[in-house]
Amino acid sequence: MKAMILKSVIDLENNTEPLEMSDLPKPIPAGNEVLLKVVACGICHTELDEIEGRTPPPRYPVVPGHQVIGIIESTGNGVTTLTKGARVGVAWIFSACGRCSFCLTGYENLCSGFVATGRDVNGGYAEYMTVPESYAFPIPGVFTNSQAAPLLCAGAVGYRAVKLSGLKNGSNIGLTGFGASAHIVLQIVKYRYPGSKVFVFARHENERAFAKELGAFWTGDSTDDVPDQLDCIIDTTPAWKPVVEALKNLKPGGSLIINAIRKEETDKNQLLNLDFSEHLWKEKQIRSVANVTRKDVSEFLRLASEIPILPEFREYKLEQANTALLEMKKGKIRGAKVLVMD
Ligand SMILES: [Zn+2]
Ligand SMILES: [Zn+2]
């Protein structure tokens, strides 16, 4: 089968072709697994973190991709609930141990045995992949393949971030960065919290215009003064400056939720601008979002089909994965990017 593979950590400044097209054997599903013919796979900023070594794969080569839509082509002997022909999705959570204190209390996202799709095992930048039956999510019919793919990470992790933010209807929320995840979060907030105003902080004018189109109350750069202080802010940028700026804009007792698997090192010195009384005093909180649980994904898919959330996307062929990743690196984003298979 055709697959785009990553063979080592790569510096994207010097190498603009991080993934290589290759011919891999078609995977065979184990007893509890299904074999998917991949039809679409969303592109996530985490792929850049894998490529550039901030969250490196434990083994090479690896097929990236963790927002996978596929049609079940065959099933292992032990599969009982899914059948051939069904359309399912695969998210960042490929599996967890199921026995530890985290798994047993609804925090399988924090399991030390957490296995990530497209990093720890092969993902969806390929014609086929396998996944355990209990980690495959039926996809509601309201979505096309390309609409559904970004829901599996950008959407589901964004949904988890909204839950962790403690947002209440009527409270104001800020979003720093306006990529695939934030544009879905904005739609969740408009639907679930109609009395809340959404403030969007984004570097590029086109991102701010897009946020306005989707119903943002206010848009500006991360350094602009906001008309109101905010109850919570979700940060989806790879940088540190927006974190410092966001803390300044929080109300007393407000929460900053950082939705990023890793931060880049380039502007880390911005943290030296942290002023205790301005940025942290008065019980301001900082919390990260780590991974995602199956419950987050299923709940979010249900909510997204009810609203419905139809993500904006741009399609690329499998062999154009490097182009799409480089565009993401440069910040050329309107909504989500999706690989579609022939
Ligand atoms: Zn992701
Ligand atoms: Zn566990």
Short mmCIF file of C-alpha atoms and ligand atoms in Angstrom, two decimals:
data_model
loop_
_atom_site.label_atom_id
_atom_site.label_comp_id
_atom_site.label_asym_id
_atom_site.label_seq_id
_atom_site.Cartn_x
_atom_site.Cartn_y
_atom_site.Cartn_z
CA MET A 1 0.00 0.00 0.00
CA LYS A 2 1.03 3.62 -0.49
CA ALA A 3 2.03 5.47 2.68
CA MET A 4 3.82 8.69 3.59
CA ILE A 5 6.42 7.76 6.20
CA LEU A 6 8.65 9.63 8.64
CA LYS A 7 12.12 8.11 9.04
CA SER A 8 13.84 10.47 11.50
CA VAL A 9 13.60 13.81 13.26
CA ILE A 10 13.85 16.52 10.60
CA ASP A 11 14.65 20.23 10.67
CA LEU A 12 12.01 21.81 8.44
CA GLU A 13 14.22 24.87 7.88
CA ASN A 14 16.62 22.69 5.88
CA ASN A 15 14.37 19.95 4.56
CA THR A 16 10.99 20.70 3.09
CA GLU A 17 10.22 17.04 2.27
CA PRO A 18 10.03 15.47 5.74
CA LEU A 19 7.81 12.56 4.70
CA GLU A 20 8.68 10.00 2.03
CA MET A 21 6.22 8.19 -0.20
CA SER A 22 6.78 4.50 0.25
CA ASP A 23 5.26 1.10 -0.42
CA LEU A 24 4.44 -0.78 2.78
CA PRO A 25 2.78 -4.18 3.23
CA LYS A 26 -0.97 -3.90 3.80
CA PRO A 27 -1.48 -4.39 7.57
CA ILE A 28 -3.30 -7.48 8.87
CA PRO A 29 -5.82 -6.91 11.69
CA ALA A 30 -5.19 -8.73 14.99
CA GLY A 31 -8.11 -10.53 16.71
CA ASN A 32 -9.57 -7.40 18.30
CA GLU A 33 -8.79 -5.08 15.38
CA VAL A 34 -10.45 -3.89 12.20
CA LEU A 35 -8.68 -3.12 8.90
CA LEU A 36 -9.66 0.25 7.46
CA LYS A 37 -9.41 1.44 3.90
CA VAL A 38 -8.51 5.06 4.67
CA VAL A 39 -10.62 7.62 2.80
CA ALA A 40 -9.47 10.81 4.54
CA CYS A 41 -6.98 11.90 7.19
CA GLY A 42 -6.83 15.31 8.83
CA ILE A 43 -3.51 17.10 9.27
CA CYS A 44 -2.70 18.24 12.80
CA HIS A 45 -0.06 20.57 14.22
CA THR A 46 1.12 17.60 16.30
CA GLU A 47 2.57 16.11 13.11
CA LEU A 48 5.00 19.07 13.07
CA ASP A 49 5.88 18.31 16.71
CA GLU A 50 6.63 14.70 15.73
CA ILE A 51 8.66 15.65 12.64
CA GLU A 52 10.70 18.32 14.44
CA GLY A 53 11.31 16.06 17.44
CA ARG A 54 9.29 17.77 20.19
CA THR A 55 7.25 14.59 20.63
CA PRO A 56 9.30 12.09 18.64
CA PRO A 57 7.98 8.67 17.64
CA PRO A 58 9.55 5.81 19.66
CA ARG A 59 10.33 3.86 16.46
CA TYR A 60 10.95 4.64 12.80
CA PRO A 61 9.69 4.55 10.20
CA VAL A 62 6.21 5.58 11.24
CA VAL A 63 3.12 6.58 9.29
CA PRO A 64 1.73 9.79 10.88
CA GLY A 65 -1.91 10.84 11.00
CA HIS A 66 -4.47 10.67 13.81
CA GLN A 67 -7.70 12.09 12.37
CA VAL A 68 -8.56 9.13 10.20
CA ILE A 69 -11.79 8.29 8.41
CA GLY A 70 -11.92 4.78 6.96
CA ILE A 71 -14.25 2.10 5.70
CA ILE A 72 -13.92 -1.28 7.42
CA GLU A 73 -12.57 -3.76 4.91
CA SER A 74 -12.12 -6.75 7.21
CA THR A 75 -12.33 -7.63 10.89
CA GLY A 76 -10.25 -9.78 13.26
CA ASN A 77 -11.76 -13.00 14.68
CA GLY A 78 -12.60 -11.40 18.03
CA VAL A 79 -14.43 -8.34 16.68
CA THR A 80 -18.07 -8.34 17.78
CA THR A 81 -19.61 -4.87 17.32
CA LEU A 82 -18.28 -3.52 14.01
CA THR A 83 -18.86 -4.96 10.59
CA LYS A 84 -17.39 -4.73 7.11
CA GLY A 85 -18.46 -1.65 5.19
CA ALA A 86 -19.03 0.61 8.23
CA ARG A 87 -17.48 4.08 8.21
CA VAL A 88 -15.46 4.77 11.35
CA GLY A 89 -12.97 7.30 12.65
CA VAL A 90 -9.69 6.92 14.53
CA ALA A 91 -8.47 9.63 16.91
CA TRP A 92 -5.18 10.36 18.74
CA ILE A 93 -6.06 7.72 21.34
CA PHE A 94 -5.14 4.38 19.73
CA SER A 95 -5.30 2.51 23.04
CA ALA A 96 -4.73 2.78 26.79
CA CYS A 97 -4.03 0.07 29.39
CA GLY A 98 -7.58 -0.09 30.77
CA ARG A 99 -6.36 -1.17 34.25
CA CYS A 100 -4.51 1.76 35.88
CA SER A 101 -6.05 4.26 38.27
CA PHE A 102 -6.35 6.84 35.46
CA CYS A 103 -8.07 4.43 33.06
CA LEU A 104 -10.46 3.28 35.80
CA THR A 105 -11.53 6.83 36.72
CA GLY A 106 -12.22 8.34 33.28
CA TYR A 107 -8.72 9.72 32.66
CA GLU A 108 -7.44 7.24 30.09
CA ASN A 109 -5.87 10.27 28.38
CA LEU A 110 -3.36 10.37 31.28
CA CYS A 111 -2.56 6.61 31.25
CA SER A 112 1.18 5.91 31.24
CA GLY A 113 0.43 3.20 28.68
CA PHE A 114 -1.31 5.70 26.36
CA VAL A 115 -0.61 4.73 22.74
CA ALA A 116 -0.90 7.58 20.23
CA THR A 117 -2.11 6.97 16.69
CA GLY A 118 0.40 8.03 14.06
CA ARG A 119 3.26 8.43 16.56
CA ASP A 120 3.52 5.24 18.63
CA VAL A 121 1.82 3.12 15.93
CA ASN A 122 1.13 3.70 12.24
CA GLY A 123 -1.64 6.17 11.46
CA GLY A 124 -3.68 7.41 8.55
CA TYR A 125 -1.27 8.98 6.03
CA ALA A 126 -1.67 5.71 4.13
CA GLU A 127 -4.13 3.66 2.12
CA TYR A 128 -4.84 1.28 5.01
CA MET A 129 -4.48 1.06 8.78
CA THR A 130 -5.64 -1.19 11.62
CA VAL A 131 -7.19 -0.12 14.93
CA PRO A 132 -8.66 -1.93 17.96
CA GLU A 133 -12.42 -2.23 17.58
CA SER A 134 -13.13 -0.41 20.85
CA TYR A 135 -11.10 2.63 19.70
CA ALA A 136 -12.93 3.07 16.38
CA PHE A 137 -15.78 5.60 16.35
CA PRO A 138 -18.83 5.29 14.07
CA ILE A 139 -19.14 8.51 12.04
CA PRO A 140 -22.59 10.17 11.83
CA GLY A 141 -23.98 10.33 8.28
CA VAL A 142 -24.40 14.13 8.34
CA PHE A 143 -20.66 14.59 7.68
CA THR A 144 -18.69 14.08 4.49
CA ASN A 145 -15.34 12.32 4.95
CA SER A 146 -13.40 15.59 4.82
CA GLN A 147 -15.78 17.32 7.22
CA ALA A 148 -15.53 14.45 9.71
CA ALA A 149 -11.73 14.07 9.77
CA PRO A 150 -10.88 17.35 11.60
CA LEU A 151 -13.50 16.58 14.23
CA LEU A 152 -11.41 13.69 15.53
CA CYS A 153 -8.56 15.79 16.99
CA ALA A 154 -9.01 19.50 16.33
CA GLY A 155 -12.65 19.10 17.38
CA ALA A 156 -12.47 16.47 20.12
CA VAL A 157 -9.45 17.97 21.90
CA GLY A 158 -10.99 21.43 21.50
CA TYR A 159 -14.13 20.05 23.14
CA ARG A 160 -12.04 18.72 26.03
CA ALA A 161 -10.42 22.16 26.36
CA VAL A 162 -13.86 23.81 26.61
CA LYS A 163 -14.83 21.32 29.34
CA LEU A 164 -11.63 22.03 31.30
CA SER A 165 -12.12 25.80 30.92
CA GLY A 166 -15.19 25.68 33.17
CA LEU A 167 -16.98 28.11 30.82
CA LYS A 168 -20.51 28.98 31.88
CA ASN A 169 -23.18 30.53 29.70
CA GLY A 170 -22.76 34.31 29.84
CA SER A 171 -19.06 34.17 30.77
CA ASN A 172 -16.59 35.45 28.21
CA ILE A 173 -14.00 33.26 26.54
CA GLY A 174 -10.84 34.09 24.60
CA LEU A 175 -9.16 31.98 21.93
CA THR A 176 -5.50 32.63 21.17
CA GLY A 177 -4.58 31.28 17.75
CA PHE A 178 -7.28 30.57 15.19
CA GLY A 179 -6.48 27.33 13.39
CA ALA A 180 -8.38 24.11 12.92
CA SER A 181 -9.20 23.59 16.60
CA ALA A 182 -10.20 27.15 17.53
CA HIS A 183 -12.55 27.51 14.54
CA ILE A 184 -14.43 24.44 15.81
CA VAL A 185 -14.33 25.60 19.45
CA LEU A 186 -15.92 28.89 18.41
CA GLN A 187 -18.85 26.93 16.92
CA ILE A 188 -19.20 24.80 20.07
CA VAL A 189 -19.32 27.95 22.22
CA LYS A 190 -21.85 29.74 19.99
CA TYR A 191 -24.19 26.74 20.27
CA ARG A 192 -23.73 25.62 23.87
CA TYR A 193 -23.12 29.03 25.49
CA PRO A 194 -25.17 31.50 23.43
CA GLY A 195 -24.84 34.20 26.11
CA SER A 196 -21.03 34.12 26.02
CA LYS A 197 -18.88 36.44 23.94
CA VAL A 198 -15.89 35.00 22.07
CA PHE A 199 -12.69 37.05 21.79
CA VAL A 200 -10.20 35.83 19.18
CA PHE A 201 -6.50 36.73 19.26
CA ALA A 202 -4.76 35.90 15.98
CA ARG A 203 -1.64 37.12 14.18
CA HIS A 204 -2.98 37.26 10.64
CA GLU A 205 -5.73 39.56 9.38
CA ASN A 206 -7.33 36.73 7.35
CA GLU A 207 -7.64 34.58 10.51
CA ARG A 208 -9.33 37.47 12.32
CA ALA A 209 -11.71 38.03 9.40
CA PHE A 210 -12.56 34.31 9.40
CA ALA A 211 -13.27 34.43 13.15
CA LYS A 212 -15.61 37.39 12.61
CA GLU A 213 -17.43 35.45 9.87
CA LEU A 214 -18.01 32.63 12.35
CA GLY A 215 -19.42 35.01 14.95
CA ALA A 216 -16.52 36.18 17.13
CA PHE A 217 -17.53 39.23 19.21
CA TRP A 218 -14.05 40.79 19.09
CA THR A 219 -10.84 40.03 17.22
CA GLY A 220 -7.34 41.40 17.55
CA ASP A 221 -3.65 40.59 17.92
CA SER A 222 -2.42 38.91 21.11
CA THR A 223 -0.93 42.22 22.28
CA ASP A 224 -4.09 44.30 21.66
CA ASP A 225 -6.08 45.58 24.63
CA VAL A 226 -9.41 43.83 25.05
CA PRO A 227 -12.58 45.72 26.01
CA ASP A 228 -13.39 43.23 28.82
CA GLN A 229 -11.32 40.93 30.97
CA LEU A 230 -12.06 37.29 30.25
CA ASP A 231 -13.23 34.38 32.39
CA CYS A 232 -11.21 31.83 30.45
CA ILE A 233 -8.87 31.62 27.50
CA ILE A 234 -7.93 28.61 25.36
CA ASP A 235 -4.49 28.85 23.80
CA THR A 236 -3.73 26.77 20.69
CA THR A 237 -0.53 28.52 19.59
CA PRO A 238 2.91 26.87 19.53
CA ALA A 239 4.46 29.97 21.19
CA TRP A 240 4.96 31.47 24.69
CA LYS A 241 4.21 35.13 24.10
CA PRO A 242 0.45 34.53 23.72
CA VAL A 243 0.49 32.70 27.08
CA VAL A 244 1.93 35.71 28.88
CA GLU A 245 -0.43 38.08 27.09
CA ALA A 246 -3.43 35.85 27.82
CA LEU A 247 -2.73 35.80 31.56
CA LYS A 248 -2.84 39.60 31.55
CA ASN A 249 -6.33 39.50 29.99
CA LEU A 250 -7.84 37.07 32.52
CA LYS A 251 -10.25 38.15 35.24
CA PRO A 252 -9.38 37.31 38.86
CA GLY A 253 -9.98 33.57 39.27
CA GLY A 254 -9.84 33.07 35.48
CA SER A 255 -8.38 30.02 33.75
CA LEU A 256 -5.93 29.70 30.91
CA ILE A 257 -6.14 26.33 29.16
CA ILE A 258 -3.16 25.45 26.99
CA ASN A 259 -4.20 23.11 24.20
CA ALA A 260 -0.84 22.13 22.72
CA ILE A 261 1.07 18.89 23.01
CA ARG A 262 4.38 20.81 23.07
CA LYS A 263 5.46 24.44 22.90
CA GLU A 264 8.28 25.55 20.61
CA GLU A 265 11.49 26.91 22.17
CA THR A 266 11.96 29.92 19.89
CA ASP A 267 10.35 32.60 22.06
CA LYS A 268 10.67 30.97 25.48
CA ASN A 269 12.48 34.06 26.81
CA GLN A 270 9.07 35.80 26.72
CA LEU A 271 8.36 34.00 29.98
CA LEU A 272 10.80 36.39 31.67
CA ASN A 273 8.12 39.05 31.14
CA LEU A 274 5.82 37.23 33.56
CA ASP A 275 4.93 39.63 36.32
CA PHE A 276 3.43 37.94 39.35
CA SER A 277 0.95 40.64 40.27
CA GLU A 278 -0.16 41.35 36.71
CA HIS A 279 -0.27 37.81 35.33
CA LEU A 280 -0.78 35.32 38.16
CA TRP A 281 -1.99 37.00 41.34
CA LYS A 282 -5.68 36.74 42.25
CA GLU A 283 -6.02 33.01 41.76
CA LYS A 284 -5.49 32.84 38.03
CA GLN A 285 -4.98 29.26 36.87
CA ILE A 286 -3.02 27.63 34.06
CA ARG A 287 -3.94 24.12 32.93
CA SER A 288 -2.89 22.04 29.94
CA VAL A 289 -5.02 19.67 27.89
CA ALA A 290 -3.37 16.28 27.46
CA ASN A 291 -4.54 13.88 24.79
CA VAL A 292 -8.17 12.85 24.63
CA THR A 293 -10.45 10.14 26.02
CA ARG A 294 -12.84 7.95 24.06
CA LYS A 295 -15.68 9.63 25.93
CA ASP A 296 -14.53 13.07 24.67
CA VAL A 297 -14.50 11.81 21.08
CA SER A 298 -17.92 10.11 21.22
CA GLU A 299 -19.59 12.98 23.09
CA PHE A 300 -18.14 15.50 20.71
CA LEU A 301 -19.15 13.57 17.56
CA ARG A 302 -22.71 13.48 18.90
CA LEU A 303 -22.69 17.22 19.68
CA ALA A 304 -21.07 18.08 16.34
CA SER A 305 -23.76 16.18 14.40
CA GLU A 306 -26.52 17.83 16.45
CA ILE A 307 -25.32 21.43 15.83
CA PRO A 308 -24.06 20.49 13.14
CA ILE A 309 -20.44 21.65 13.10
CA LEU A 310 -19.19 21.51 9.54
CA PRO A 311 -15.48 22.36 9.63
CA GLU A 312 -13.94 24.42 6.83
CA PHE A 313 -11.26 22.37 5.14
CA ARG A 314 -8.85 22.28 2.25
CA GLU A 315 -8.13 18.93 0.58
CA TYR A 316 -4.74 17.58 -0.50
CA LYS A 317 -3.76 14.29 -2.11
CA LEU A 318 -1.69 11.85 -0.03
CA GLU A 319 1.44 12.71 -2.02
CA GLN A 320 0.93 16.42 -1.20
CA ALA A 321 1.24 15.84 2.56
CA ASN A 322 4.58 17.69 2.72
CA THR A 323 3.12 20.76 1.01
CA ALA A 324 0.21 20.83 3.46
CA LEU A 325 2.52 20.42 6.48
CA LEU A 326 4.83 23.22 5.30
CA GLU A 327 1.85 25.54 4.79
CA MET A 328 0.73 24.78 8.32
CA LYS A 329 4.24 25.51 9.60
CA LYS A 330 4.09 28.92 7.90
CA GLY A 331 0.69 29.62 9.40
CA LYS A 332 -1.25 29.44 6.15
CA ILE A 333 -4.44 28.16 7.66
CA ARG A 334 -8.12 28.71 7.10
CA GLY A 335 -9.91 25.98 8.99
CA ALA A 336 -8.47 22.49 8.61
CA LYS A 337 -6.32 20.56 6.12
CA VAL A 338 -7.31 17.06 5.04
CA LEU A 339 -5.59 14.38 2.96
CA VAL A 340 -8.01 12.51 0.71
CA MET A 341 -7.22 9.10 -0.78
CA ASP A 342 -8.14 8.03 -4.31
ZN ZN B 1 -4.04 16.29 16.67
ZN ZN B 2 -4.18 3.04 31.97
#
